[in-house]
XYZ file of C-alpha atoms in Angstrom:
695
model
C -0.118 -0.029 -0.003
C 3.084 2.630 0.689
C 3.928 3.048 -2.929
C 0.427 3.914 -3.718
C -0.190 6.089 -0.673
C 3.286 7.889 -1.128
C 2.177 8.995 -4.979
C -1.675 9.415 -4.712
C -1.885 9.754 -0.769
C -3.513 7.672 1.639
C -7.117 8.410 0.897
C -6.876 6.295 -2.602
C -6.640 3.354 -0.270
C -10.343 3.002 0.337
C -9.773 -0.431 2.415
C -8.446 -0.925 5.157
C -8.694 2.872 6.432
C -4.992 3.899 7.064
C -5.921 6.677 9.863
C -4.413 5.686 13.005
C -2.977 2.498 11.853
C 0.266 2.151 13.861
C 2.399 1.490 11.002
C 1.043 4.395 9.109
C 1.959 6.593 12.136
C 5.249 4.988 12.142
C 5.725 6.212 8.753
C 4.110 9.545 9.419
C 6.404 10.364 12.007
C 9.335 9.631 9.882
C 7.896 12.191 7.313
C 7.564 15.014 9.887
C 3.784 14.781 9.863
C 3.759 14.563 13.561
C 5.965 13.690 16.537
C 6.279 10.375 18.686
C 4.002 12.048 21.348
C 1.163 11.934 18.956
C 0.670 8.399 18.770
C 1.321 5.147 20.787
C 4.384 3.098 19.787
C 3.652 0.081 21.778
C 0.580 -0.701 19.185
C 3.040 -1.574 16.723
C 3.362 -5.084 18.217
C -0.471 -5.576 17.125
C -1.150 -6.748 13.581
C -3.744 -4.748 12.642
C -3.643 -4.495 8.653
C -5.498 -7.211 6.511
C -3.804 -9.024 3.584
C -6.132 -7.398 1.074
C -6.422 -3.841 -0.075
C -8.647 -1.976 -2.179
C -7.203 1.302 -4.153
C -8.652 3.781 -6.485
C -5.957 4.589 -9.108
C -5.420 6.625 -12.460
C -6.649 4.210 -15.453
C -3.772 2.804 -17.245
C -1.417 2.492 -14.597
C -2.481 -0.546 -12.651
C 0.158 -2.791 -13.857
C 2.843 -0.112 -12.468
C 1.151 0.151 -9.448
C 0.922 -3.396 -9.095
C 4.399 -4.366 -9.784
C 5.186 -1.152 -7.252
C 3.063 -3.049 -4.475
C 4.815 -6.838 -5.356
C 8.503 -5.149 -5.418
C 7.542 -3.516 -2.236
C 6.610 -7.342 -0.485
C 9.655 -8.593 -2.244
C 11.981 -5.937 -0.570
C 10.419 -6.332 2.816
C 10.613 -10.084 2.320
C 14.047 -9.852 1.581
C 15.100 -7.070 4.340
C 13.910 -9.917 6.840
C 15.896 -12.700 5.048
C 19.089 -10.319 5.027
C 18.185 -9.660 8.985
C 18.219 -13.343 9.710
C 21.027 -14.016 7.222
C 23.385 -11.549 8.977
C 21.906 -13.554 12.902
C 23.625 -16.902 11.027
C 26.650 -15.982 9.838
C 27.428 -13.726 13.132
C 26.613 -16.954 14.838
C 29.055 -18.829 12.413
C 26.169 -21.291 11.429
C 27.489 -20.975 7.860
C 29.825 -19.231 5.490
C 29.592 -17.534 2.374
C 29.440 -19.680 -0.712
C 29.097 -22.628 1.536
C 26.557 -25.495 0.390
C 23.788 -24.809 3.361
C 24.288 -20.963 2.717
C 23.335 -21.511 -1.109
C 20.560 -23.758 0.051
C 19.233 -20.852 2.073
C 19.635 -18.393 -0.554
C 17.822 -20.683 -2.967
C 14.722 -21.168 -0.617
C 14.390 -17.681 0.352
C 14.992 -16.007 -2.966
C 11.042 -15.783 -3.562
C 8.488 -14.460 -1.507
C 7.022 -17.692 0.341
C 3.222 -16.776 -0.370
C 0.944 -16.222 -3.485
C 0.260 -12.391 -4.348
C -2.819 -11.839 -6.376
C -4.058 -8.589 -7.685
C -6.710 -7.597 -10.321
C -7.713 -4.024 -11.764
C -10.927 -3.242 -12.958
C -11.104 -0.386 -15.456
C -14.279 1.803 -14.730
C -14.639 3.652 -17.600
C -16.971 6.522 -17.904
C -20.555 5.058 -19.035
C -22.620 3.543 -15.695
C -24.720 1.798 -18.251
C -21.996 -0.446 -19.482
C -20.994 -0.840 -15.801
C -24.425 -2.241 -15.096
C -24.345 -4.408 -18.112
C -20.743 -6.150 -17.451
C -22.644 -6.869 -13.720
C -25.349 -8.517 -15.289
C -23.328 -10.820 -17.654
C -20.832 -11.889 -14.911
C -23.069 -12.121 -11.787
C -26.349 -12.797 -13.258
C -28.727 -10.961 -10.510
C -32.311 -11.708 -10.496
C -35.039 -10.308 -12.721
C -36.083 -8.023 -9.992
C -32.757 -6.841 -9.219
C -33.307 -3.692 -7.001
C -30.301 -1.957 -8.181
C -31.660 -1.881 -11.608
C -34.829 -0.605 -10.624
C -33.619 2.184 -8.856
C -31.390 3.160 -11.989
C -33.987 3.608 -13.801
C -35.708 5.944 -11.512
C -32.668 7.853 -11.082
C -32.464 8.140 -15.054
C -35.577 9.638 -15.248
C -34.442 12.682 -12.962
C -30.647 12.815 -13.085
C -29.433 14.326 -16.558
C -25.939 13.511 -15.880
C -24.992 10.480 -14.215
C -21.508 9.162 -13.729
C -19.644 6.202 -13.589
C -19.729 6.707 -9.760
C -23.112 5.901 -9.415
C -22.291 2.272 -9.920
C -19.459 2.263 -7.666
C -20.977 -0.600 -5.581
C -21.043 -2.728 -8.840
C -17.708 -2.136 -9.671
C -16.286 -3.062 -6.033
C -18.309 -6.002 -6.578
C -17.093 -7.248 -9.813
C -13.361 -6.608 -8.501
C -13.983 -8.712 -5.486
C -15.597 -11.723 -7.132
C -12.764 -11.346 -9.877
C -10.167 -11.617 -7.352
C -11.783 -14.319 -5.291
C -11.714 -16.441 -8.789
C -8.124 -15.529 -9.160
C -7.284 -17.470 -5.586
C -9.362 -20.246 -6.356
C -7.533 -21.010 -9.529
C -4.137 -20.992 -7.790
C -0.618 -20.848 -8.940
C 1.760 -23.632 -9.213
C 2.985 -25.084 -6.244
C 6.927 -25.446 -5.465
C 8.823 -28.410 -7.319
C 10.134 -31.358 -5.834
C 12.682 -30.904 -2.791
C 14.888 -33.795 -1.952
C 16.103 -35.021 1.219
C 14.432 -34.946 4.566
C 11.466 -32.432 4.640
C 10.935 -29.324 7.090
C 9.366 -30.493 10.472
C 7.021 -27.402 10.503
C 5.977 -27.006 6.845
C 6.899 -30.362 5.180
C 7.088 -28.606 1.934
C 10.769 -27.956 1.788
C 13.865 -29.470 2.310
C 15.341 -28.905 6.025
C 18.546 -27.056 6.018
C 21.739 -29.273 7.114
C 25.559 -29.077 6.723
C 25.545 -32.277 5.391
C 23.844 -34.219 2.840
C 20.162 -33.895 3.044
C 19.359 -37.336 3.205
C 21.526 -37.941 6.140
C 19.533 -37.848 9.262
C 22.165 -38.224 11.625
C 24.027 -35.391 10.607
C 20.821 -33.148 10.282
C 20.198 -34.118 13.914
C 23.661 -32.957 14.935
C 23.394 -29.775 13.197
C 20.012 -28.956 14.783
C 21.027 -29.803 18.252
C 23.969 -26.896 17.563
C 21.265 -24.452 16.271
C 18.886 -25.022 19.259
C 22.263 -24.428 21.530
C 22.810 -21.105 19.175
C 19.359 -19.867 19.150
C 17.830 -21.068 22.716
C 14.340 -20.176 23.419
C 13.801 -20.010 19.538
C 14.772 -23.443 18.065
C 14.441 -27.030 19.646
C 16.707 -29.677 19.177
C 14.170 -31.936 17.483
C 13.092 -29.538 14.913
C 14.791 -29.276 11.569
C 13.422 -26.425 9.625
C 13.392 -25.211 6.236
C 15.037 -22.027 5.204
C 11.818 -20.038 4.948
C 10.516 -21.522 8.302
C 13.712 -20.635 9.944
C 13.346 -17.314 8.726
C 9.959 -16.667 10.141
C 11.367 -18.357 13.299
C 14.217 -15.904 13.908
C 12.597 -12.970 12.249
C 11.305 -11.368 15.509
C 14.668 -11.652 17.034
C 16.430 -9.782 13.928
C 13.810 -7.231 13.662
C 14.111 -6.324 17.469
C 18.047 -6.198 17.235
C 17.989 -3.526 14.761
C 14.454 -2.106 14.489
C 15.637 0.805 12.305
C 15.847 -1.260 9.146
C 12.273 -2.297 9.355
C 10.461 0.305 11.018
C 10.901 4.191 11.159
C 12.006 4.237 14.452
C 15.342 2.978 16.472
C 13.124 2.052 19.418
C 9.910 -0.310 19.095
C 9.009 0.323 22.780
C 7.891 -3.169 23.344
C 9.163 -6.692 23.689
C 8.702 -9.115 20.771
C 8.664 -12.240 22.887
C 5.300 -13.730 22.897
C 3.478 -15.273 25.543
C 3.507 -19.299 25.332
C 0.326 -21.165 25.822
C 1.083 -22.257 29.156
C 1.615 -18.522 29.927
C -2.050 -18.117 28.897
C -3.897 -20.709 30.499
C -1.878 -20.294 33.935
C -2.268 -16.336 33.889
C -5.650 -16.186 36.191
C -3.405 -18.146 38.856
C -0.531 -15.671 38.429
C -2.542 -12.680 38.499
C -4.505 -13.963 41.671
C -0.802 -14.288 43.181
C 0.332 -10.827 42.267
C -2.894 -9.553 43.921
C -3.233 -11.863 46.606
C -3.152 -9.435 49.527
C -6.014 -7.701 47.842
C -8.205 -10.740 47.555
C -7.161 -11.838 51.239
C -5.410 -14.854 49.889
C -1.878 -16.265 51.318
C 1.018 -14.186 50.167
C 3.559 -15.509 47.416
C 7.168 -15.565 48.289
C 8.225 -14.182 44.886
C 11.640 -13.258 46.404
C 12.413 -16.886 46.899
C 12.210 -17.575 43.309
C 14.023 -14.497 42.220
C 16.946 -15.394 44.715
C 16.981 -19.189 43.408
C 17.176 -17.654 39.540
C 20.168 -15.325 40.562
C 21.750 -18.465 42.103
C 21.485 -20.590 39.332
C 22.778 -17.753 37.031
C 25.990 -17.406 39.116
C 26.450 -21.427 39.780
C 25.711 -22.639 36.038
C 26.693 -20.929 32.319
C 25.355 -17.541 33.258
C 22.631 -15.792 31.080
C 22.996 -18.372 28.204
C 21.998 -21.183 30.560
C 18.961 -19.147 31.808
C 17.988 -18.167 28.411
C 17.678 -21.600 26.790
C 16.002 -23.163 29.682
C 14.130 -20.311 31.653
C 13.925 -16.992 30.122
C 12.391 -17.910 26.940
C 8.808 -16.673 27.800
C 6.763 -13.883 28.665
C 3.596 -13.255 30.489
C 0.544 -11.905 29.281
C 0.086 -8.187 28.712
C -1.992 -7.322 31.512
C 0.055 -9.339 33.965
C 3.440 -7.712 32.325
C 2.192 -4.365 33.337
C 1.254 -5.428 36.961
C 5.054 -6.417 37.525
C 6.351 -4.024 40.228
C 7.870 -3.916 43.591
C 10.508 -6.637 43.103
C 8.637 -8.541 40.376
C 10.432 -7.338 37.605
C 12.337 -10.476 37.122
C 9.053 -11.933 35.901
C 9.006 -9.968 32.841
C 11.765 -12.809 31.454
C 10.731 -15.878 33.640
C 8.546 -18.621 31.676
C 5.333 -19.309 33.849
C 5.261 -22.692 32.767
C 7.767 -23.286 35.246
C 5.232 -22.726 37.920
C 3.315 -25.967 36.929
C 4.617 -28.751 39.523
C 5.347 -31.214 36.539
C 7.383 -28.888 34.283
C 10.934 -29.722 35.840
C 10.183 -33.502 35.353
C 8.995 -32.905 31.787
C 11.505 -30.708 30.550
C 14.596 -33.225 32.117
C 13.318 -36.226 29.908
C 13.464 -33.725 26.827
C 15.854 -35.062 24.554
C 18.055 -32.217 24.128
C 18.738 -32.573 28.135
C 20.446 -35.747 27.809
C 24.033 -34.482 26.961
C 24.060 -32.353 30.234
C 21.339 -34.513 32.023
C 22.872 -34.112 35.662
C 23.653 -30.490 35.380
C 20.225 -29.872 34.294
C 18.480 -31.937 36.703
C 20.033 -30.397 39.580
C 18.936 -26.965 38.278
C 15.482 -28.315 37.686
C 15.430 -29.757 41.135
C 16.322 -26.940 42.747
C 13.934 -24.332 40.963
C 11.129 -26.608 41.850
C 11.690 -26.885 45.259
C 12.299 -22.981 45.257
C 8.878 -22.594 43.238
C 6.886 -24.774 45.663
C 8.334 -22.916 48.735
C 7.360 -19.560 47.364
C 3.860 -20.447 46.223
C 3.240 -22.448 49.803
C -0.508 -22.069 51.130
C -1.239 -20.477 47.869
C -0.944 -23.175 45.681
C -3.150 -24.986 47.978
C -6.175 -22.552 47.556
C -5.876 -21.482 44.220
C -6.333 -23.925 41.500
C -3.688 -23.713 38.228
C -5.582 -24.205 35.204
C -4.078 -25.987 32.522
C -6.491 -25.195 29.488
C -6.545 -22.150 27.512
C -8.750 -21.033 24.535
C -7.896 -20.111 20.996
C -10.676 -17.796 19.381
C -11.269 -16.653 15.861
C -13.532 -13.770 15.180
C -15.046 -13.192 11.772
C -17.740 -10.401 10.443
C -20.641 -12.167 8.594
C -21.259 -11.282 4.964
C -18.803 -8.178 4.638
C -18.696 -8.897 0.944
C -22.632 -8.123 1.101
C -22.407 -5.086 3.048
C -19.608 -3.750 0.382
C -22.107 -4.705 -2.444
C -24.950 -2.700 -0.813
C -26.937 -5.681 -0.082
C -27.600 -5.015 3.220
C -27.653 -0.980 2.909
C -30.107 0.914 4.734
C -33.645 2.151 2.720
C -33.526 5.526 1.372
C -36.221 6.503 3.491
C -34.062 5.847 6.670
C -30.929 7.447 5.877
C -32.845 11.086 5.547
C -33.733 13.271 8.607
C -37.613 12.656 9.588
C -38.534 16.120 8.839
C -37.291 15.995 5.336
C -39.208 12.590 4.672
C -42.417 14.194 6.079
C -41.769 17.229 3.736
C -41.632 14.976 0.976
C -43.654 12.190 1.714
C -46.417 12.879 -0.828
C -44.090 13.325 -3.589
C -44.802 10.641 -6.238
C -41.137 10.077 -7.106
C -39.957 9.967 -3.549
C -42.511 7.162 -3.211
C -40.879 5.341 -5.827
C -38.045 4.985 -4.392
C -38.204 5.301 -0.729
C -38.329 1.494 -0.096
C -35.069 1.090 -2.302
C -31.639 0.092 -0.685
C -29.268 3.251 -0.775
C -26.196 2.632 -3.142
C -22.906 2.129 -1.704
C -20.462 4.909 -2.373
C -16.732 5.332 -1.770
C -17.803 7.353 1.325
C -19.964 4.400 2.925
C -17.067 2.221 1.863
C -14.467 4.213 3.915
C -16.970 4.306 6.827
C -17.309 0.822 6.827
C -13.499 0.565 6.882
C -13.429 3.192 9.510
C -15.706 0.950 11.655
C -13.639 -2.058 11.221
C -10.544 -0.289 12.022
C -11.778 0.987 15.212
C -13.023 -2.223 16.044
C -9.764 -4.063 15.543
C -7.715 -1.162 17.303
C -9.816 0.542 20.114
C -11.943 -2.467 20.902
C -10.376 -5.759 20.923
C -6.557 -5.313 22.437
C -8.677 -3.460 25.261
C -11.187 -6.360 25.833
C -8.842 -9.156 25.055
C -5.903 -8.006 27.372
C -8.315 -6.605 29.946
C -9.467 -10.516 30.447
C -5.836 -11.965 30.640
C -5.678 -12.960 26.898
C -3.380 -12.206 23.852
C -3.883 -10.814 20.650
C -2.375 -12.475 18.004
C -3.984 -10.703 15.035
C -6.987 -8.096 14.714
C -7.488 -6.326 11.330
C -10.282 -5.734 9.140
C -13.175 -7.823 9.951
C -11.476 -10.709 11.646
C -9.557 -11.328 14.985
C -7.494 -14.239 16.542
C -6.394 -14.396 20.102
C -5.575 -16.568 23.124
C -7.792 -16.518 26.375
C -7.419 -18.343 29.818
C -10.964 -20.013 30.345
C -11.746 -18.094 33.129
C -12.615 -15.207 31.343
C -13.923 -16.770 28.134
C -17.634 -16.458 27.576
C -17.718 -12.811 29.105
C -14.913 -11.744 26.509
C -16.643 -13.367 23.626
C -20.354 -11.592 24.681
C -18.340 -8.061 25.137
C -16.895 -8.292 21.775
C -19.965 -9.510 19.987
C -22.021 -6.510 21.734
C -19.498 -4.048 20.667
C -18.952 -5.297 17.281
C -22.683 -4.305 16.556
C -22.971 -1.398 19.313
C -25.602 -3.466 20.859
C -26.601 -1.425 24.351
C -23.762 -2.225 26.463
C -21.462 -0.852 29.259
C -18.312 -2.182 30.639
C -14.850 -1.169 31.889
C -11.966 -2.823 30.192
C -7.997 -1.967 30.778
C -8.876 1.206 32.421
C -11.301 2.341 29.903
C -14.939 2.699 29.995
C -17.213 1.617 27.149
C -20.644 2.638 26.475
C -22.228 1.450 23.230
C -25.208 1.949 21.378
C -26.744 2.317 18.046
C -23.660 2.263 15.790
C -21.539 4.241 18.173
C -18.949 3.710 21.089
C -18.178 6.323 23.705
C -14.976 5.903 25.139
C -13.879 7.193 28.853
C -10.568 7.087 30.281
C -9.974 8.137 33.833
C -13.624 9.163 33.975
C -13.229 11.822 31.741
C -14.775 11.461 27.878
C -11.926 10.374 25.632
C -13.687 9.848 22.165
C -16.287 8.361 20.211
C -15.839 5.407 17.644
C -18.045 4.390 14.994
C -18.742 0.720 14.675
C -20.910 -1.445 12.361
C -23.977 -1.001 13.805
C -26.629 -3.249 15.154
C -27.622 -5.174 11.831
C -23.912 -6.299 11.557
C -23.013 -9.679 12.599
C -20.209 -11.833 14.051
C -19.181 -15.209 14.305
C -16.613 -16.901 16.372
C -14.930 -20.143 16.256
C -13.431 -21.272 20.039
C -10.875 -24.224 20.550
C -10.359 -25.080 24.101
C -7.307 -27.007 24.635
C -4.462 -28.170 27.077
C -1.523 -25.972 26.888
C 0.791 -28.718 25.921
C -1.288 -29.397 22.833
C 0.569 -28.326 19.670
C -0.614 -24.813 18.879
C -1.249 -25.680 15.271
C -3.743 -28.351 16.035
C -5.404 -26.020 18.378
C -5.639 -23.186 15.955
C -6.996 -25.503 12.992
C -9.700 -26.867 15.376
C -10.672 -23.050 16.235
C -10.641 -22.490 12.627
C -13.069 -25.265 11.932
C -15.370 -24.421 15.034
C -15.756 -21.091 13.231
C -16.690 -22.778 9.791
C -19.226 -24.935 11.884
C -20.650 -21.315 13.144
C -20.449 -20.180 9.735
C -22.298 -23.302 8.074
C -25.260 -23.198 10.569
C -26.397 -19.866 9.731
C -23.710 -17.475 11.016
C -24.094 -14.839 13.600
C -23.080 -17.755 16.179
C -20.219 -19.106 18.362
C -18.633 -22.239 17.584
C -16.990 -24.498 20.497
C -14.912 -27.526 20.280
C -13.141 -28.852 23.360
C -9.988 -30.937 22.858
C -9.721 -33.415 25.650
C -6.411 -35.199 26.618
C -7.918 -38.213 25.707
C -8.000 -37.154 21.981
C -11.600 -37.004 22.007
C -13.384 -33.753 21.045
C -17.001 -32.240 22.334
C -18.849 -29.635 19.821
C -21.553 -27.021 19.821
C -22.806 -24.139 17.734
C -25.023 -21.922 19.648
C -26.450 -18.305 19.166
C -24.909 -15.646 20.807
C -27.507 -15.174 23.435
C -26.898 -18.732 24.683
C -23.037 -18.006 25.110
C -24.346 -15.480 27.844
C -26.389 -18.408 29.201
C -23.156 -20.405 28.992
C -21.432 -17.567 31.558
C -24.481 -17.801 33.688
C -24.573 -21.531 33.831
C -20.388 -21.421 34.678
C -21.167 -18.876 37.351
C -24.090 -21.036 39.158
C -21.805 -23.991 38.925
C -19.188 -22.247 40.599
C -21.516 -21.044 43.365
C -22.336 -24.915 44.053
C -25.156 -25.878 41.242
C -24.568 -29.552 40.475
C -23.977 -30.426 37.078
C -24.150 -34.227 37.287
C -27.551 -34.631 35.688
C -26.308 -33.494 32.537
C -24.084 -36.615 31.433
C -27.041 -38.630 32.741
C -29.643 -36.843 30.013
C -26.780 -36.908 27.455
C -26.581 -40.750 27.666
C -30.140 -41.087 26.697
C -30.276 -38.128 24.420
C -31.170 -40.474 21.285
C -34.269 -41.629 23.210
C -35.652 -38.102 23.884
C -35.424 -37.501 19.870
C -38.213 -39.911 19.807
C -40.255 -38.394 22.720
C -39.274 -34.738 22.538
C -42.140 -33.678 25.265
C -40.030 -35.805 27.878
C -36.882 -33.812 27.730
C -38.060 -30.489 29.364
C -39.829 -32.862 32.075
C -36.709 -35.130 32.539
C -34.079 -31.909 32.626
C -36.233 -30.198 35.391
C -36.778 -33.522 37.392
C -33.168 -34.576 37.631
C -31.738 -31.216 37.453
C -33.594 -30.002 40.625
C -32.753 -32.958 42.705
C -30.794 -32.146 45.655
C -30.207 -28.743 44.758
C -31.329 -25.418 46.453
C -34.797 -24.116 46.261
C -33.787 -21.569 43.506
C -32.487 -24.516 41.375
C -36.149 -25.154 39.860
C -36.334 -21.062 38.569
C -32.745 -21.178 37.197
C -33.568 -24.772 35.051
C -36.771 -23.127 34.107
C -34.963 -20.306 32.570
C -32.584 -22.847 30.822
C -35.556 -24.563 29.298
C -37.012 -21.022 28.046
C -33.902 -20.186 26.441
C -33.376 -23.487 24.774
C -36.800 -23.181 23.292
C -36.387 -19.467 22.419
C -33.290 -20.201 20.415
C -34.510 -23.680 19.023
C -31.570 -25.605 20.505
C -31.468 -29.528 19.433
C -31.444 -31.525 22.771
C -27.745 -32.800 21.893
C -26.676 -29.239 21.158
C -28.091 -27.745 24.169
C -26.583 -30.552 26.450
C -23.180 -30.130 24.740
C -23.084 -26.417 25.169
C -23.725 -26.675 28.987
C -21.353 -29.716 29.535
C -18.812 -27.334 27.863
C -19.382 -24.631 30.239
C -19.331 -26.986 32.850
C -15.888 -28.307 31.546
C -14.785 -24.460 31.472
C -15.723 -24.143 35.534
C -14.112 -27.328 36.273
C -10.728 -26.370 34.827
C -10.634 -23.089 36.308
C -10.813 -25.245 39.574
C -14.115 -23.083 40.887
C -15.569 -26.686 41.188
């Protein structure tokens, strides 16, 4: 986007909206448009730009701009490759001209993803654009735009191509989609053992690529050179190695990649264990406020300093202990002697971590030394946690969440646009109510213009930048990506349902008020008021009450492979989309390998949060599994289900249980949930509260 923005101006980028985007602000600072005090550098850690953009450019220069954009991507990839190359040569991994250096250069010569572009020439005749649209997409005979267009032609003498903007954008979107479906040729045959991450390219080695012993030896050395970044049992291709070491290369010299010498944030990303255990650590830091036994953090700090002196200094610690980070909210809480936790891997707080780490293959060479270190640290942690660990549960499951706006293409094409009558002031509507021409068009949908398109882009930008990070991080989550109409983040289970509900309400600006990350958010009818320190800060525009959102949630153990967990979250999102959208799909990955799935409307996610709270207070959920065993029977006699649900659910419960159970039954009926889906959703909520340790 930068080559276009530099020559034509940022306003020529219609989507995404570049205003207040961190990378753009970084560029603007270098250009002297404003100072570093006028934007927040820490937001550079948030990936908020989508992988697609739409620009309006002069006709006849489309190939030039496409080439410039593609060249900019290749240049950026080349910078990262060269940064990693410098790390490798500096660490004497290879020398210039060696076989492995040539293989590294070969594999990283081209950018490792496909680039597609499509330009649609507007011309000057809107009638031709309408005919082209009809030929390409075959709208039905009662196509609303065509009927409106006839009314416009009768009254407007000088129509122009901008009147057909919505059709031009839709044809461009469909054309680009077709190009992607057609795809591009895949890479040619690669000899030898393949990369353990992508499985496509030959893994790097300083010997014969078919010699697995030599390859293992090489990657053992790599794990020692780049501790915390590479594991001994991995063997990566050059592309995956560049991706793995890119943060280290960028952070070592940010001025090469950004317009600043100081990024203002740490590139290390919290581990899945850091996310799952986050509620435990947050309670430990604030133990005194919550009337809990105090944690003796100094015991752990002193032990780390002792290990630093006794063993191999920072290198030993970097490899085994200091390769993790806590989630953002906890990192911002470190004070009064807790700063050492900035570099401490939170997974070491789990009692089983020392034993598990000792048996890792890469530990066998120095097993005695590592075992001694692990046992000392385990004992220090146990002593430091003391009675706090007896009272507070250590959760081991977390959630990966995909969010995706529904029908964005239809919003941009105008299919979900408001009626013409609805966009005018009521006084104007009343004044022209008797006008026969207005009567003919008042119920038609307002055509999408570049200004409306830009408004949609702005709403999506504000949701990605000003809503998602605040809500997710305040609830101890960590944002992986938030841009355009989709987001991906990791969450501890304790705050899962309320985070989902808050984001859904804020996306559509339903009536909602809550405080996140020190800011109060009040949403209603398309706008959100934000207050900071009890003072009004700003109003942001979001998509509005007719816009909907779907979610895919995968709940997994922190030791499960992250790529599998993310694929399950993606599958859960597809479940929600295929079930009508505007829903949340859940998949719980159990340690046995089995799964539990459910897709529910958003209103039922609120019910799951209420059920979680009731179970945490003592409500027994055992009856759910009894009913689940007979769920097929209830399909035959549906009237019996609610009776049995109420009878078994109320047995042995408090007096208020019946009212609560009746509410659940009513909600099931209102949402037309099948019996199995209903029980699966409640059992998932029960699983969440059990894993929180509140039951």
